[in-house]
Coordinates of C-alpha atoms and ligand atoms in Angstrom, one line a residue:
M994 CA 84.9 124.7 76.7
T995 CA 85.0 124.2 80.5
E996 CA 88.0 125.1 82.6
P997 CA 90.4 122.1 82.8
F998 CA 90.6 120.2 86.1
L999 CA 94.4 120.4 86.1
V1000 CA 96.9 122.4 84.2
A1001 CA 100.6 121.5 84.2
R1002 CA 102.8 124.4 83.1
N1003 CA 106.4 124.1 82.0
I1004 CA 107.0 121.0 84.2
A1005 CA 110.6 119.9 84.4
K1006 CA 112.2 117.0 86.3
R1007 CA 115.9 116.3 86.7
F1008 CA 117.5 113.4 88.3
G1009 CA 121.1 114.6 88.8
A1010 CA 122.5 115.2 85.4
L1011 CA 119.6 113.4 83.6
T1012 CA 116.7 115.5 82.4
A1013 CA 113.7 113.2 82.6
L1014 CA 111.1 116.0 81.7
A1015 CA 111.4 119.5 80.2
N1016 CA 108.9 122.1 79.3
V1017 CA 105.8 119.9 79.7
D1018 CA 102.5 121.8 79.3
L1019 CA 99.4 119.8 79.6
E1020 CA 95.7 120.3 80.4
I1021 CA 93.6 117.5 81.9
R1022 CA 89.8 117.9 81.6
S1023 CA 87.0 116.4 83.6
G1024 CA 85.0 113.8 81.8
E1025 CA 87.8 113.1 79.4
V1026 CA 90.2 110.1 79.0
L1027 CA 93.6 111.4 78.1
A1028 CA 96.1 108.8 76.9
L1029 CA 99.8 109.4 77.6
L1030 CA 102.0 107.6 75.1
G1031 CA 105.7 107.3 74.4
D1032 CA 108.6 104.9 74.2
N1033 CA 110.3 103.3 77.2
G1034 CA 112.0 106.1 79.2
A1035 CA 110.0 108.9 77.6
G1036 CA 109.1 110.3 81.0
K1037 CA 105.4 109.2 81.3
S1038 CA 105.7 107.6 84.7
T1039 CA 107.9 110.4 86.0
F1040 CA 105.2 112.9 84.9
I1041 CA 102.3 111.1 86.6
K1042 CA 104.4 110.6 89.7
I1043 CA 104.6 114.4 89.8
L1044 CA 100.8 114.6 89.5
A1045 CA 100.5 112.0 92.2
G1046 CA 102.7 113.8 94.7
A1047 CA 105.4 111.1 94.6
H1048 CA 108.1 113.3 93.1
P1049 CA 108.4 117.1 93.4
P1050 CA 108.9 118.8 90.0
S1051 CA 112.3 120.5 89.5
G1052 CA 110.5 123.4 87.7
G1053 CA 107.1 124.5 86.6
E1054 CA 103.7 124.5 88.3
L1055 CA 100.5 122.5 88.7
V1056 CA 97.2 124.4 88.8
I1057 CA 94.0 122.7 90.0
E1058 CA 90.8 124.5 89.1
G1059 CA 92.6 127.8 88.9
N1060 CA 94.7 127.4 92.1
P1061 CA 98.4 126.6 92.1
V1062 CA 99.2 123.6 94.2
A1063 CA 102.5 122.1 95.6
F1064 CA 102.3 118.5 96.6
H1065 CA 104.8 117.3 99.3
S1066 CA 103.4 113.7 99.4
P1067 CA 100.9 111.4 97.7
K1068 CA 98.6 112.4 100.6
D1069 CA 98.5 116.0 99.4
A1070 CA 97.6 114.9 95.9
A1071 CA 94.9 112.6 97.3
A1072 CA 93.5 115.6 99.3
S1073 CA 93.3 117.5 96.0
G1074 CA 91.2 114.6 94.5
I1075 CA 94.0 112.8 92.6
A1076 CA 94.0 109.0 92.8
T1077 CA 96.7 106.9 91.1
I1078 CA 96.4 103.3 90.3
F1079 CA 99.8 101.8 89.8
Q1080 CA 100.4 98.6 88.0
E1081 CA 101.5 96.9 91.2
L1082 CA 98.1 97.7 92.8
A1083 CA 99.0 97.8 96.4
L1084 CA 95.9 96.1 97.6
S1085 CA 96.0 93.9 100.8
E1086 CA 95.6 90.3 99.7
N1087 CA 94.1 89.0 103.0
L1088 CA 91.6 91.8 103.5
S1089 CA 88.2 91.7 102.0
I1090 CA 87.2 93.9 99.0
A1091 CA 85.2 96.2 101.3
E1092 CA 88.1 96.5 103.7
N1093 CA 90.4 97.4 100.8
V1094 CA 88.1 100.0 99.5
F1095 CA 87.9 101.7 102.9
L1096 CA 91.5 101.0 103.9
G1097 CA 92.6 103.9 106.1
R1098 CA 89.2 105.7 106.0
E1099 CA 87.0 103.1 107.7
L1100 CA 83.5 104.2 108.9
K1101 CA 83.4 103.9 112.6
R1102 CA 80.9 104.5 115.4
S1103 CA 81.8 104.9 119.0
I1104 CA 80.0 103.0 121.7
L1105 CA 81.0 103.9 125.3
G1106 CA 84.2 105.4 123.8
I1107 CA 85.1 102.2 122.0
P1108 CA 85.3 102.5 118.2
F1109 CA 83.3 99.9 116.2
L1110 CA 83.5 99.5 112.4
K1111 CA 80.3 100.2 110.6
R1112 CA 80.6 97.0 108.6
K1113 CA 77.1 97.0 107.1
E1114 CA 77.3 100.6 105.8
M1115 CA 80.8 100.0 104.3
R1116 CA 79.5 96.8 102.6
Q1117 CA 76.5 98.5 101.2
R1118 CA 78.6 101.4 99.9
V1119 CA 81.0 99.0 98.2
D1120 CA 78.2 97.0 96.8
G1121 CA 76.7 100.1 95.3
L1122 CA 80.1 101.2 93.8
L1123 CA 80.7 97.7 92.3
K1124 CA 77.2 97.7 90.8
E1125 CA 77.7 101.1 89.4
L1126 CA 80.9 100.0 87.8
D1127 CA 79.2 96.8 86.6
A1128 CA 82.2 95.0 88.0
H1129 CA 80.5 91.5 88.3
I1130 CA 81.8 91.0 91.8
S1131 CA 79.0 89.5 93.9
D1132 CA 80.5 89.4 97.4
P1133 CA 82.3 92.5 98.8
E1134 CA 83.3 90.3 101.8
A1135 CA 85.5 88.1 99.6
P1136 CA 89.3 88.4 100.1
V1137 CA 91.1 90.3 97.4
G1138 CA 93.5 87.4 97.2
S1139 CA 90.7 85.4 95.5
L1140 CA 90.2 87.9 92.7
S1141 CA 91.4 87.9 89.1
G1142 CA 93.6 90.7 87.8
G1143 CA 90.7 92.6 86.2
Q1144 CA 88.6 92.3 89.3
R1145 CA 91.5 93.7 91.3
Q1146 CA 91.6 96.7 88.9
A1147 CA 87.9 97.1 89.6
V1148 CA 88.5 97.2 93.4
A1149 CA 91.3 99.8 92.9
I1150 CA 88.9 101.9 90.8
C1151 CA 86.2 101.6 93.5
R1152 CA 88.8 102.7 96.1
A1153 CA 89.5 105.8 93.9
L1154 CA 85.8 106.5 93.6
N1155 CA 85.3 106.1 97.3
L1156 CA 88.0 108.8 97.8
N1157 CA 85.8 111.0 95.6
A1158 CA 88.7 111.2 93.2
R1159 CA 88.3 113.9 90.5
L1160 CA 91.3 112.6 88.5
V1161 CA 92.2 109.0 88.2
I1162 CA 95.6 108.1 86.8
M1163 CA 96.2 104.6 85.6
D1164 CA 99.7 103.5 84.7
E1165 CA 99.5 100.5 82.2
P1166 CA 96.4 99.0 83.9
T1167 CA 95.9 96.3 81.3
A1168 CA 99.6 95.3 80.8
A1169 CA 99.2 92.0 82.7
L1170 CA 95.6 91.2 81.8
A1171 CA 94.0 88.7 79.5
V1172 CA 91.6 89.8 76.7
A1173 CA 88.3 89.6 78.6
E1174 CA 89.7 91.4 81.7
T1175 CA 91.2 94.1 79.5
R1176 CA 87.8 94.7 78.0
K1177 CA 86.3 95.2 81.4
V1178 CA 89.0 97.6 82.6
L1179 CA 88.7 99.6 79.4
A1180 CA 84.9 99.8 80.0
L1181 CA 85.5 100.9 83.6
T1182 CA 87.8 103.6 82.3
R1183 CA 85.0 105.0 80.1
R1184 CA 82.6 104.8 82.9
L1185 CA 84.8 106.8 85.2
A1186 CA 84.9 109.6 82.5
A1187 CA 81.2 109.3 82.0
R1188 CA 80.8 110.0 85.8
G1189 CA 82.7 113.3 85.2
C1190 CA 86.1 112.1 86.4
A1191 CA 89.2 113.1 84.5
V1192 CA 91.2 110.0 83.5
V1193 CA 94.9 109.8 82.5
L1194 CA 95.8 106.4 81.0
I1195 CA 99.3 105.3 80.2
S1196 CA 99.5 102.4 77.7
H1197 CA 101.8 100.9 75.1
N1198 CA 98.8 99.3 73.4
I1199 CA 97.8 101.8 70.7
S1200 CA 94.6 99.9 69.6
E1201 CA 93.4 99.9 73.2
V1202 CA 94.1 103.7 73.4
F1203 CA 92.0 104.3 70.4
E1204 CA 89.1 102.4 72.0
V1205 CA 88.9 104.6 75.1
A1206 CA 90.9 107.9 74.7
D1207 CA 89.4 111.3 73.8
R1208 CA 92.8 112.8 73.5
I1209 CA 96.3 111.5 72.9
V1210 CA 99.5 113.1 74.1
V1211 CA 102.9 111.8 73.0
F1212 CA 106.1 112.1 75.1
R1213 CA 109.5 111.7 73.6
R1214 CA 112.8 112.0 75.5
G1215 CA 111.1 114.0 78.3
R1216 CA 109.2 116.4 76.0
K1217 CA 105.7 116.5 74.9
V1218 CA 106.0 116.3 71.1
A1219 CA 102.4 116.0 70.1
E1220 CA 98.8 116.3 71.2
R1221 CA 95.8 115.1 69.1
L1222 CA 92.1 114.5 69.4
A1223 CA 91.8 110.7 69.0
A1224 CA 89.2 111.4 66.3
D1225 CA 91.7 113.5 64.3
T1226 CA 94.5 110.9 64.1
D1227 CA 95.1 107.3 63.5
H1228 CA 97.3 104.3 64.5
E1229 CA 99.9 105.0 61.9
E1230 CA 100.4 108.6 62.8
V1231 CA 100.6 107.9 66.5
V1232 CA 103.3 105.3 65.8
S1233 CA 105.4 107.8 63.8
L1234 CA 104.9 110.4 66.6
I1235 CA 106.2 107.9 69.2
T1236 CA 109.2 106.8 67.1
G1237 CA 110.1 110.3 65.9
A1238 CA 109.6 109.6 62.2
H1239 CA 106.8 112.1 62.0
P1240 CA 107.8 115.3 60.2
D1241 CA 106.4 117.5 63.1
V1242 CA 108.6 115.7 65.6
R1243 CA 111.6 115.9 63.3
A1244 CA 111.2 119.6 62.9
L1245 CA 110.7 120.0 66.7
E1246 CA 113.8 118.0 67.5
K1247 CA 115.9 119.9 65.0
T1248 CA 115.2 123.1 66.8
N1249 CA 116.0 121.7 70.2
Ligands
ATP2016 N1 114.0 107.8 90.5 C1 114.7 108.0 89.4 N2 116.0 108.3 89.5 C2 116.8 108.5 88.4 N3 116.3 108.4 87.1 C3 115.0 108.1 87.0 C4 114.2 107.9 88.1 N4 112.9 107.7 87.6 C5 113.0 107.7 86.3 N5 114.3 108.0 85.9 C6 114.7 108.2 84.5 O1 113.9 109.1 83.8 C7 113.6 108.7 82.5 C8 112.1 108.6 82.3 O2 111.6 107.5 83.0 P1 110.1 107.1 83.1 O3 110.0 106.0 84.1 O4 109.3 108.3 83.4 O5 109.8 106.6 81.6 P2 108.4 105.9 81.0 O6 108.0 106.8 79.9 O7 107.4 105.7 82.1 O8 108.9 104.6 80.4 P3 108.2 103.1 80.4 O9 107.3 103.1 79.2 O10 109.4 102.2 80.2 O11 107.5 102.9 81.7 C9 114.4 107.5 82.2 O12 115.6 107.8 81.6 C10 114.6 106.9 83.6 O13 115.8 106.2 83.7
MG2017 MG1 106.6 104.0 83.0

């Protein structure tokens, strides 16, 4: 087995008196889709915000490819190859697809000291990424405001790829999507993993999780209560792990 891309050790997060996360150990591997499941308030978003550099942990450590890291901002996490796609995508409606993909890292050339955008190169690069993702978007010059929800997810994924992300985290990417769009986003998720990216997917849709995930981790009340290979579990067991009815979870919660 290869070394994991990221190891989280004993991660804790407290908000004042509230313990949102305690003792979370997790390994995230390249080429693998890891689904993070759990009830509302279980700590999933808090955990990925720590991975994304949006919250500092109250305890524990993150190790990337063997090196301990401390993120002080989302920029630090991005520099370590971590891209997070939040449900509210944060794309700029009135910019084109290509402009969104390159936002903040535009390719420029300087003529007589005056910077000019390399529009053609950027368009070609985005065209290539969209084709690679099989995103069915024909015109990278189209404004993002004209795209559907699934197409926007595709643009956000392109953006992550363009940043050479090694880990792409998606917090409920399909929650607001119709059936066909959901299918496309799930296919994109698999394609990211096939490219060697590590993918963390948060979803409340268990059927969808079984379609794409290699591994399933369940959080409950701020703790990791279970980890299974998707191939070794089923819908029913996962539900009982989430609700706490599963004997393993009961035993664990008795000792805590
Ligand atoms: N910034 C914050 N300040 C105080 N408490 C917070 C903050 N963010 C999260 N919490 C609390 O931490 C706990 C975990 O919240 P979190 O958002 O991680 O849950 P979640 O598993 O993502 O739930 P959902 O499925 O509803 O999105 C909750 O009790 C929540 O109220
Ligand atoms: Mg959440």
